[in-house]
Amino acid sequence: MKEKVKEIIAIRHARIPIINSVIKNYENLQDVLSQYEVLKSKMVDDNGNVIAGPYELQLKKRPDMLQRLIKTSSNELATKISKQKERLIRIKKRFEREEISIQVYGNAGNGKSTFIQSVAKLKDNVIPTTALEEHCTGASSYIRNSPNFSASVYFYTEGELLEFFNKGLREVILKNLKRAPNEEELLKSFDEIEHFNPTNYKSSIKENEKTIERELSDNSKNIKSLIDLRDHFALIKSLVNDDERGKTVIDGDGKKRKVLSLDDDSKVMEFVAQHNGMPLGPQHKKFYKYLAVHHVIINTEFAYPDAGSIMLMDNVGFGDTAKDAAIRNKMFQDIADNSDAVIVLTSPVAGGQNREKKDSLFDLLDDMREDDCGAERVNSKALFVIINQRKTGNINGQACESLREEIINKREETPLVVEAINPEAVTQDAIKPILIQ
């Protein structure tokens, strides 16, 4: 399998010059369209009137030419070219990597962290598991197959956190106040997050002949991530500006950010997790450092040594993303930019998943495959549904088989029934088939 992974990577590297050539062609087309629009602006104004100059006489003699010129716009074509160019740049970025990236998503209690532990031989003090009906993963982790353990914590920049906050605020205002936000309502600086007051945002809505006054509060729908950033601002600011422990690096996107190196695996959890996974009570502990974390890179030896150059991406659960549009958008962007394969992990209950939960799963898979405009995020052949079979406790073998058959008969993704807690089963029934496909 290791050799097969090397072969895939080599084939990708060989295709990079072809991709570069096509990108160059698109750039040439963009230049031509830009020149066309400049020339057109010298011939007619925005109202379709002929401009005095070298083309005036010819256009007045040829009204048919003038009408074609007025009606012709390069904007639609320029937009299509720009999107295709961006798509090729994303593909090129993936093909330049020296590893295969597999992203893992799952709702709380479905076994996502258990699955990752089985693949990467990580302990609870690194990627904790939990039986609680609340998400444990706080920040995305890139887990690489490597013989020696190490971890690097990359923090957001102040600008990124401000942008993230304002995106979330826009969504909250739209959904709760039923109106678009004014630009002056958005935060202008990172430090303003500390003093964010939801009650400053109000709206008057007419419903059924009545005018209803609405305002935001700390308990408004979808606002939790914004309140967490505000309430833990001092901690977040100290981490993104920590010059004593962290060093400044330039990441793959060309941004300067702080990074903290960790050799002790017991220190990782407080940066990637929202809590320690323990039942509610004296031993349950919440963490908030993850709010400042852009991503964490973890190097560790996988349970399947022959896996080769593979990177698992442990992501925030999609139950959280359904409540928070800003995180959901980031999830889809990660899929488009970074994924070679995507795993969605689910675990039906013994009696079988109800229709609502199945429809919710299938809607998510549709959103992962395509954006609102129909542009492909990930090919269906690279999208896998891991159905977590529990052989002890809440035994669900029949429900797993029923869900697998429905996906095979009605959908295009690949369903794999796997016992997530069993490292050998995960290797044989999930990792190997995914790499082969």
Coordinates of C-alpha atoms in Angstrom, one line a residue:
M1 CA 0.0 0.0 0.0
K2 CA 2.9 2.4 0.8
E3 CA 4.2 1.9 -2.8
K4 CA 0.7 2.5 -4.2
V5 CA 0.5 5.8 -2.3
K6 CA 3.9 6.8 -3.7
E7 CA 2.7 5.9 -7.2
I8 CA -0.4 8.1 -6.9
I9 CA 1.7 11.0 -5.6
A10 CA 4.2 10.6 -8.5
I11 CA 1.4 10.6 -11.1
R12 CA 0.1 13.8 -9.5
H13 CA 3.4 15.5 -9.6
A14 CA 3.8 14.6 -13.3
R15 CA 0.5 16.4 -14.0
I16 CA 1.5 19.7 -12.4
P17 CA 3.2 21.1 -15.6
I18 CA -0.1 20.4 -17.6
I19 CA -2.1 22.2 -14.9
N20 CA 0.3 25.1 -15.0
S21 CA -0.1 25.4 -18.8
V22 CA -3.9 25.5 -18.5
I23 CA -3.8 28.1 -15.7
K24 CA -1.5 30.2 -18.0
N25 CA -4.0 29.9 -20.8
Y26 CA -6.8 31.1 -18.5
E27 CA -4.7 34.0 -17.5
N28 CA -4.1 34.9 -21.1
L29 CA -7.8 34.8 -21.7
Q30 CA -8.4 37.1 -18.7
D31 CA -5.9 39.6 -20.2
V32 CA -7.8 39.5 -23.5
L33 CA -11.1 40.1 -21.9
S34 CA -9.7 42.9 -19.8
Q35 CA -8.3 44.6 -23.0
Y36 CA -11.7 44.2 -24.6
E37 CA -13.4 46.0 -21.8
V38 CA -10.8 48.8 -21.9
L39 CA -11.3 49.2 -25.6
K40 CA -15.1 49.1 -25.3
S41 CA -15.0 51.9 -22.6
K42 CA -13.2 54.1 -25.2
M43 CA -16.0 53.4 -27.8
V44 CA -19.3 53.7 -25.8
D45 CA -20.2 55.0 -22.4
D46 CA -22.3 53.2 -19.8
N47 CA -25.5 54.6 -21.4
G48 CA -24.6 53.2 -24.8
N49 CA -23.7 56.6 -26.3
V50 CA -20.8 56.8 -28.8
I51 CA -17.7 58.4 -27.4
A52 CA -16.0 61.0 -29.5
G53 CA -12.7 59.6 -30.8
P54 CA -11.1 57.4 -33.4
Y55 CA -14.0 54.9 -33.4
E56 CA -16.8 57.5 -33.5
L57 CA -17.2 57.7 -37.3
Q58 CA -17.2 54.0 -37.9
L59 CA -19.7 53.2 -35.2
K60 CA -22.1 55.9 -36.4
K61 CA -21.9 54.4 -39.9
R62 CA -22.5 50.9 -38.6
P63 CA -25.5 51.0 -36.1
D64 CA -25.6 47.2 -36.2
M65 CA -22.0 47.1 -34.9
L66 CA -22.9 49.6 -32.2
Q67 CA -25.8 47.5 -31.0
R68 CA -23.7 44.4 -30.9
L69 CA -21.1 46.2 -28.9
I70 CA -23.6 47.6 -26.4
K71 CA -25.2 44.1 -25.9
T72 CA -21.9 42.3 -25.6
S73 CA -20.4 41.9 -22.1
S74 CA -17.5 39.8 -21.1
N75 CA -18.5 39.7 -17.4
E76 CA -20.2 36.2 -17.4
L77 CA -17.3 34.6 -19.4
A78 CA -14.8 36.3 -17.1
T79 CA -16.5 34.9 -14.0
K80 CA -16.5 31.4 -15.5
I81 CA -12.9 31.6 -16.4
S82 CA -12.0 32.9 -12.9
K83 CA -13.9 30.0 -11.2
Q84 CA -12.2 27.4 -13.4
K85 CA -8.8 29.0 -12.8
E86 CA -9.4 29.0 -9.0
R87 CA -10.5 25.3 -9.2
L88 CA -7.2 24.4 -11.0
I89 CA -5.1 26.3 -8.5
R90 CA -6.8 24.3 -5.7
I91 CA -6.1 21.0 -7.6
K92 CA -2.5 22.1 -8.2
K93 CA -2.1 22.8 -4.5
R94 CA -3.3 19.3 -3.6
F95 CA -1.2 17.7 -6.3
E96 CA 2.0 19.4 -5.0
R97 CA 1.6 17.8 -1.6
E98 CA 3.7 14.8 -0.6
E99 CA 0.8 13.0 1.0
I100 CA -2.8 11.9 0.6
S101 CA -5.3 13.9 2.7
I102 CA -8.4 12.1 4.2
Q103 CA -10.9 14.4 6.0
V104 CA -13.0 12.9 8.8
Y105 CA -16.4 14.3 9.9
G106 CA -19.0 13.0 12.3
N107 CA -21.7 14.0 14.8
A108 CA -21.3 13.7 18.5
G109 CA -21.5 10.2 19.8
N110 CA -21.1 8.5 16.4
G111 CA -17.5 7.4 17.0
K112 CA -15.4 9.9 15.0
S113 CA -12.7 10.3 17.6
T114 CA -12.7 6.6 18.3
F115 CA -12.2 5.9 14.6
I116 CA -9.2 8.3 14.5
Q117 CA -7.7 6.8 17.6
S118 CA -7.9 3.4 15.9
V119 CA -6.2 4.6 12.8
A120 CA -3.5 6.8 14.4
K121 CA -3.0 5.0 17.8
L122 CA -3.6 8.2 19.6
K123 CA -4.7 8.2 23.3
D124 CA -7.5 10.0 25.0
N125 CA -5.1 12.7 26.2
V126 CA -4.5 13.7 22.6
I127 CA -7.8 13.2 20.8
P128 CA -10.4 12.5 23.5
T129 CA -13.5 10.3 23.0
T130 CA -16.7 11.0 24.8
A131 CA -20.1 9.4 25.4
L132 CA -21.6 12.9 25.9
E133 CA -24.1 14.3 23.4
E134 CA -22.0 17.3 22.9
H135 CA -19.0 17.8 20.6
C136 CA -15.5 17.3 21.9
T137 CA -13.4 18.4 18.9
G138 CA -12.7 22.1 19.0
A139 CA -10.0 22.7 16.4
S140 CA -9.0 20.9 13.2
S141 CA -6.1 18.5 13.5
Y142 CA -3.8 17.3 10.7
I143 CA -2.6 13.8 11.8
R144 CA 0.4 12.5 9.8
N145 CA 1.8 9.0 9.7
S146 CA 5.2 9.4 11.2
P147 CA 7.5 7.2 13.4
N148 CA 8.0 9.9 16.1
F149 CA 5.4 11.9 18.0
S150 CA 5.4 15.7 17.8
A151 CA 2.7 18.4 17.6
S152 CA 2.6 21.9 16.3
V153 CA -0.2 24.3 17.2
Y154 CA -0.9 27.0 14.7
F155 CA -2.9 30.0 15.9
Y156 CA -5.3 32.4 14.1
T157 CA -4.1 35.9 13.3
E158 CA -6.0 38.8 14.8
G159 CA -7.3 39.6 11.3
E160 CA -8.6 36.1 10.7
L161 CA -10.5 36.1 14.0
L162 CA -12.0 39.5 13.3
E163 CA -13.1 38.3 9.8
F164 CA -14.5 35.0 11.4
F165 CA -16.4 37.0 14.0
N166 CA -17.9 39.4 11.4
K167 CA -19.0 36.6 9.2
G168 CA -20.7 34.9 12.1
L169 CA -22.3 38.2 13.1
R170 CA -23.7 38.7 9.6
E171 CA -25.3 35.3 9.7
V172 CA -26.8 35.9 13.2
I173 CA -28.3 39.2 12.2
L174 CA -29.8 37.7 9.0
K175 CA -31.3 34.7 10.8
N176 CA -32.5 36.4 14.0
L177 CA -33.3 39.9 12.9
K178 CA -34.4 39.0 9.4
R179 CA -32.3 41.8 7.8
A180 CA -28.9 42.5 6.3
P181 CA -26.4 44.1 8.6
N182 CA -25.1 47.6 8.1
E183 CA -21.4 47.9 7.6
E184 CA -21.2 50.2 10.6
E185 CA -22.6 47.4 12.8
L186 CA -19.7 45.2 12.0
L187 CA -16.6 45.2 14.2
K188 CA -13.7 47.4 12.9
S189 CA -10.9 46.0 15.1
F190 CA -9.9 42.8 16.9
D191 CA -10.0 44.4 20.3
E192 CA -13.7 45.3 19.8
I193 CA -14.6 41.6 20.2
E194 CA -14.0 41.9 24.0
H195 CA -16.7 44.5 24.3
F196 CA -19.3 42.9 21.9
N197 CA -22.8 43.6 23.2
P198 CA -25.6 41.7 21.3
T199 CA -28.3 44.0 22.6
N200 CA -27.0 46.8 20.4
Y201 CA -28.5 45.0 17.4
K202 CA -32.2 45.5 16.9
S203 CA -34.8 45.2 14.2
S204 CA -38.5 45.9 13.6
I205 CA -40.3 43.1 11.7
K206 CA -43.9 43.2 10.4
E207 CA -45.7 39.9 10.8
N208 CA -49.4 39.3 10.4
E209 CA -50.2 43.0 10.5
K210 CA -48.2 43.4 13.7
T211 CA -44.8 45.1 14.2
I212 CA -42.5 43.0 16.3
E213 CA -39.4 44.5 17.9
R214 CA -36.5 42.1 18.0
E215 CA -33.0 42.3 19.5
L216 CA -30.0 40.0 19.9
S217 CA -29.0 38.5 23.2
D218 CA -26.3 36.1 24.5
N219 CA -28.9 33.3 24.0
S220 CA -29.8 34.1 20.4
K221 CA -29.7 31.4 17.8
N222 CA -26.3 30.6 16.2
I223 CA -24.5 33.2 18.5
K224 CA -22.7 30.8 20.8
S225 CA -19.3 30.9 19.0
L226 CA -19.4 34.8 19.1
I227 CA -20.1 34.8 22.8
D228 CA -17.3 32.3 23.5
L229 CA -14.8 34.5 21.6
R230 CA -16.0 37.5 23.7
D231 CA -16.0 35.8 27.0
H232 CA -12.6 34.3 26.6
F233 CA -11.0 37.2 24.7
A234 CA -8.1 37.7 27.1
L235 CA -7.0 34.1 26.8
I236 CA -7.3 34.2 23.0
K237 CA -5.4 37.4 22.6
S238 CA -2.6 36.1 24.8
L239 CA -2.2 33.0 22.6
V240 CA -2.3 34.7 19.2
N241 CA 0.3 37.2 20.4
D242 CA 2.5 34.9 22.6
D243 CA 6.1 35.9 21.7
E244 CA 7.6 34.0 24.6
R245 CA 6.5 30.5 23.9
G246 CA 5.5 30.6 20.3
K247 CA 7.5 31.5 17.2
T248 CA 6.3 33.3 14.1
V249 CA 6.2 31.3 10.8
I250 CA 4.8 31.8 7.3
D251 CA 2.3 29.1 6.6
G252 CA 1.2 27.5 3.3
D253 CA -1.2 30.4 2.6
G254 CA 1.6 33.0 3.0
K255 CA 0.2 34.3 6.3
K256 CA 2.4 35.0 9.3
R257 CA 1.1 33.2 12.4
K258 CA 2.3 32.0 15.8
V259 CA 3.1 28.4 16.2
L260 CA 3.8 26.4 19.4
S261 CA 5.7 23.2 19.3
L262 CA 4.8 20.3 21.7
D263 CA 6.7 17.1 22.4
D264 CA 4.6 16.0 25.3
D265 CA 1.4 14.4 24.0
S266 CA -0.5 15.1 27.2
K267 CA -0.4 18.9 26.4
V268 CA -2.2 18.5 23.0
M269 CA -5.8 18.0 24.2
E270 CA -6.2 21.4 25.8
F271 CA -5.6 23.0 22.3
V272 CA -7.8 20.8 20.2
A273 CA -10.7 19.8 22.4
Q274 CA -13.7 21.6 23.9
H275 CA -13.6 19.4 26.9
N276 CA -11.8 16.3 28.3
G277 CA -14.5 13.8 27.4
M278 CA -15.3 12.8 31.0
P279 CA -18.9 12.6 32.2
L280 CA -20.5 15.7 33.6
G281 CA -19.3 16.1 37.2
P282 CA -16.1 16.9 39.1
Q283 CA -13.8 15.2 36.5
H284 CA -15.4 17.0 33.6
K285 CA -13.2 19.9 32.4
K286 CA -13.8 22.4 29.7
F287 CA -11.2 24.0 27.5
Y288 CA -11.2 27.3 25.6
K289 CA -7.7 27.5 24.0
Y290 CA -9.1 25.9 20.8
L291 CA -10.9 29.2 20.1
A292 CA -7.5 30.7 19.2
V293 CA -6.3 27.6 17.2
H294 CA -6.3 27.6 13.4
H295 CA -5.1 24.0 13.2
V296 CA -2.8 21.5 14.9
I297 CA -0.3 19.2 13.1
I298 CA 0.2 15.9 14.9
N299 CA 2.9 13.5 13.8
T300 CA 2.4 9.9 15.1
E301 CA 2.8 6.3 13.9
F302 CA -0.4 4.8 12.5
A303 CA -1.7 1.4 13.4
Y304 CA -1.2 0.3 9.8
P305 CA 2.5 0.9 9.2
D306 CA 2.3 0.3 5.5
A307 CA -0.2 3.2 5.1
G308 CA 2.6 5.4 3.8
S309 CA 2.2 9.2 3.4
I310 CA -1.3 9.7 4.6
M311 CA -2.7 12.6 6.5
L312 CA -6.0 12.4 8.5
M313 CA -7.9 15.6 9.1
D314 CA -10.0 15.5 12.3
N315 CA -12.6 18.2 12.0
V316 CA -15.2 19.9 14.2
G317 CA -18.4 17.8 14.2
F318 CA -21.0 18.7 11.6
G319 CA -23.6 18.9 14.3
D320 CA -21.8 22.1 15.5
T321 CA -21.6 23.4 12.0
A322 CA -25.3 23.2 11.5
K323 CA -25.7 25.7 14.3
D324 CA -22.9 27.9 13.2
A325 CA -22.8 29.1 9.6
A326 CA -19.3 30.5 9.8
I327 CA -17.8 27.1 10.9
R328 CA -20.0 25.3 8.3
N329 CA -18.6 27.5 5.5
K330 CA -15.1 26.8 6.7
M331 CA -15.8 23.0 6.6
F332 CA -16.9 23.2 3.0
Q333 CA -13.9 25.3 2.0
D334 CA -11.6 22.8 3.6
I335 CA -13.2 20.0 1.6
A336 CA -12.8 22.0 -1.6
D337 CA -9.2 23.0 -0.9
N338 CA -7.6 20.1 1.0
S339 CA -9.4 16.8 0.6
D340 CA -8.4 13.8 -1.5
A341 CA -11.1 11.8 0.2
V342 CA -13.8 12.6 2.7
I343 CA -15.2 10.3 5.4
V344 CA -18.5 11.0 7.1
L345 CA -18.9 8.8 10.1
T346 CA -22.4 7.8 11.4
S347 CA -23.7 5.1 13.8
P348 CA -27.4 4.2 13.5
V349 CA -29.1 3.1 16.7
A350 CA -30.2 -0.5 17.2
G351 CA -33.7 0.1 15.9
G352 CA -32.4 1.9 12.8
Q353 CA -32.0 5.6 12.0
N354 CA -35.3 7.5 11.7
R355 CA -36.1 9.2 8.4
E356 CA -35.3 12.7 9.6
K357 CA -31.7 11.7 10.7
K358 CA -31.2 9.8 7.4
D359 CA -32.4 12.8 5.4
S360 CA -30.1 15.1 7.4
L361 CA -27.2 12.8 6.7
F362 CA -28.0 12.7 3.0
D363 CA -28.5 16.5 2.8
L364 CA -25.1 16.9 4.3
L365 CA -23.5 14.6 1.8
D366 CA -25.2 16.5 -1.1
D367 CA -23.8 19.8 0.3
M368 CA -20.3 18.3 0.6
R369 CA -20.3 17.2 -3.0
E370 CA -21.5 20.5 -4.5
D371 CA -21.9 24.1 -3.5
D372 CA -25.1 26.2 -4.1
C373 CA -24.0 26.9 -7.6
G374 CA -23.5 23.2 -8.5
A375 CA -19.7 23.5 -8.5
E376 CA -18.0 20.2 -7.3
R377 CA -16.3 20.2 -3.9
V378 CA -15.4 16.5 -3.9
N379 CA -16.1 13.7 -6.3
S380 CA -18.7 11.2 -5.1
K381 CA -16.1 8.4 -5.6
A382 CA -13.9 10.1 -3.0
L383 CA -16.8 10.4 -0.5
F384 CA -17.1 7.6 2.0
V385 CA -19.8 6.9 4.6
I386 CA -18.3 4.9 7.5
I387 CA -21.1 3.2 9.3
N388 CA -19.9 2.5 12.8
Q389 CA -21.0 -1.0 13.9
R390 CA -21.2 -1.5 17.6
K391 CA -20.8 -5.2 18.6
T392 CA -21.2 -4.6 22.4
G393 CA -23.7 -2.6 24.3
N394 CA -26.1 -0.9 21.8
I395 CA -25.6 -3.6 19.1
N396 CA -26.7 -2.2 15.8
G397 CA -25.6 -4.7 13.1
Q398 CA -28.9 -4.9 11.4
A399 CA -29.4 -1.1 11.3
C400 CA -25.9 -0.7 9.8
E401 CA -26.7 -3.2 7.0
S402 CA -30.0 -1.5 6.3
L403 CA -28.3 1.9 6.0
R404 CA -25.5 0.5 3.8
E405 CA -28.1 -1.1 1.4
E406 CA -30.0 2.2 1.1
I407 CA -26.8 4.1 0.3
I408 CA -25.8 1.5 -2.3
N409 CA -29.3 1.5 -4.0
K410 CA -30.1 5.2 -3.9
R411 CA -26.8 7.2 -3.7
E412 CA -23.4 7.5 -5.2
E413 CA -21.1 7.5 -2.1
T414 CA -19.3 4.4 -0.9
P415 CA -20.7 3.0 2.4
L416 CA -18.4 0.9 4.6
V417 CA -19.6 -0.9 7.7
V418 CA -16.7 -0.7 10.3
E419 CA -16.3 -1.4 14.0
A420 CA -14.6 1.9 14.8
I421 CA -13.2 0.8 18.2
N422 CA -11.3 -2.1 16.6
P423 CA -8.0 -0.9 15.0
E424 CA -7.6 -4.1 12.9
A425 CA -11.1 -3.8 11.6
V426 CA -10.6 -0.1 10.8
T427 CA -7.4 -1.0 8.8
Q428 CA -9.0 -3.9 6.8
D429 CA -12.5 -2.5 6.4
A430 CA -11.9 1.2 6.0
I431 CA -8.3 2.4 5.4
K432 CA -7.3 -0.2 2.8
P433 CA -10.5 0.0 0.7
I434 CA -10.4 3.8 0.8
L435 CA -6.7 3.9 -0.4
I436 CA -7.4 1.3 -3.1
Q437 CA -10.4 3.3 -4.4

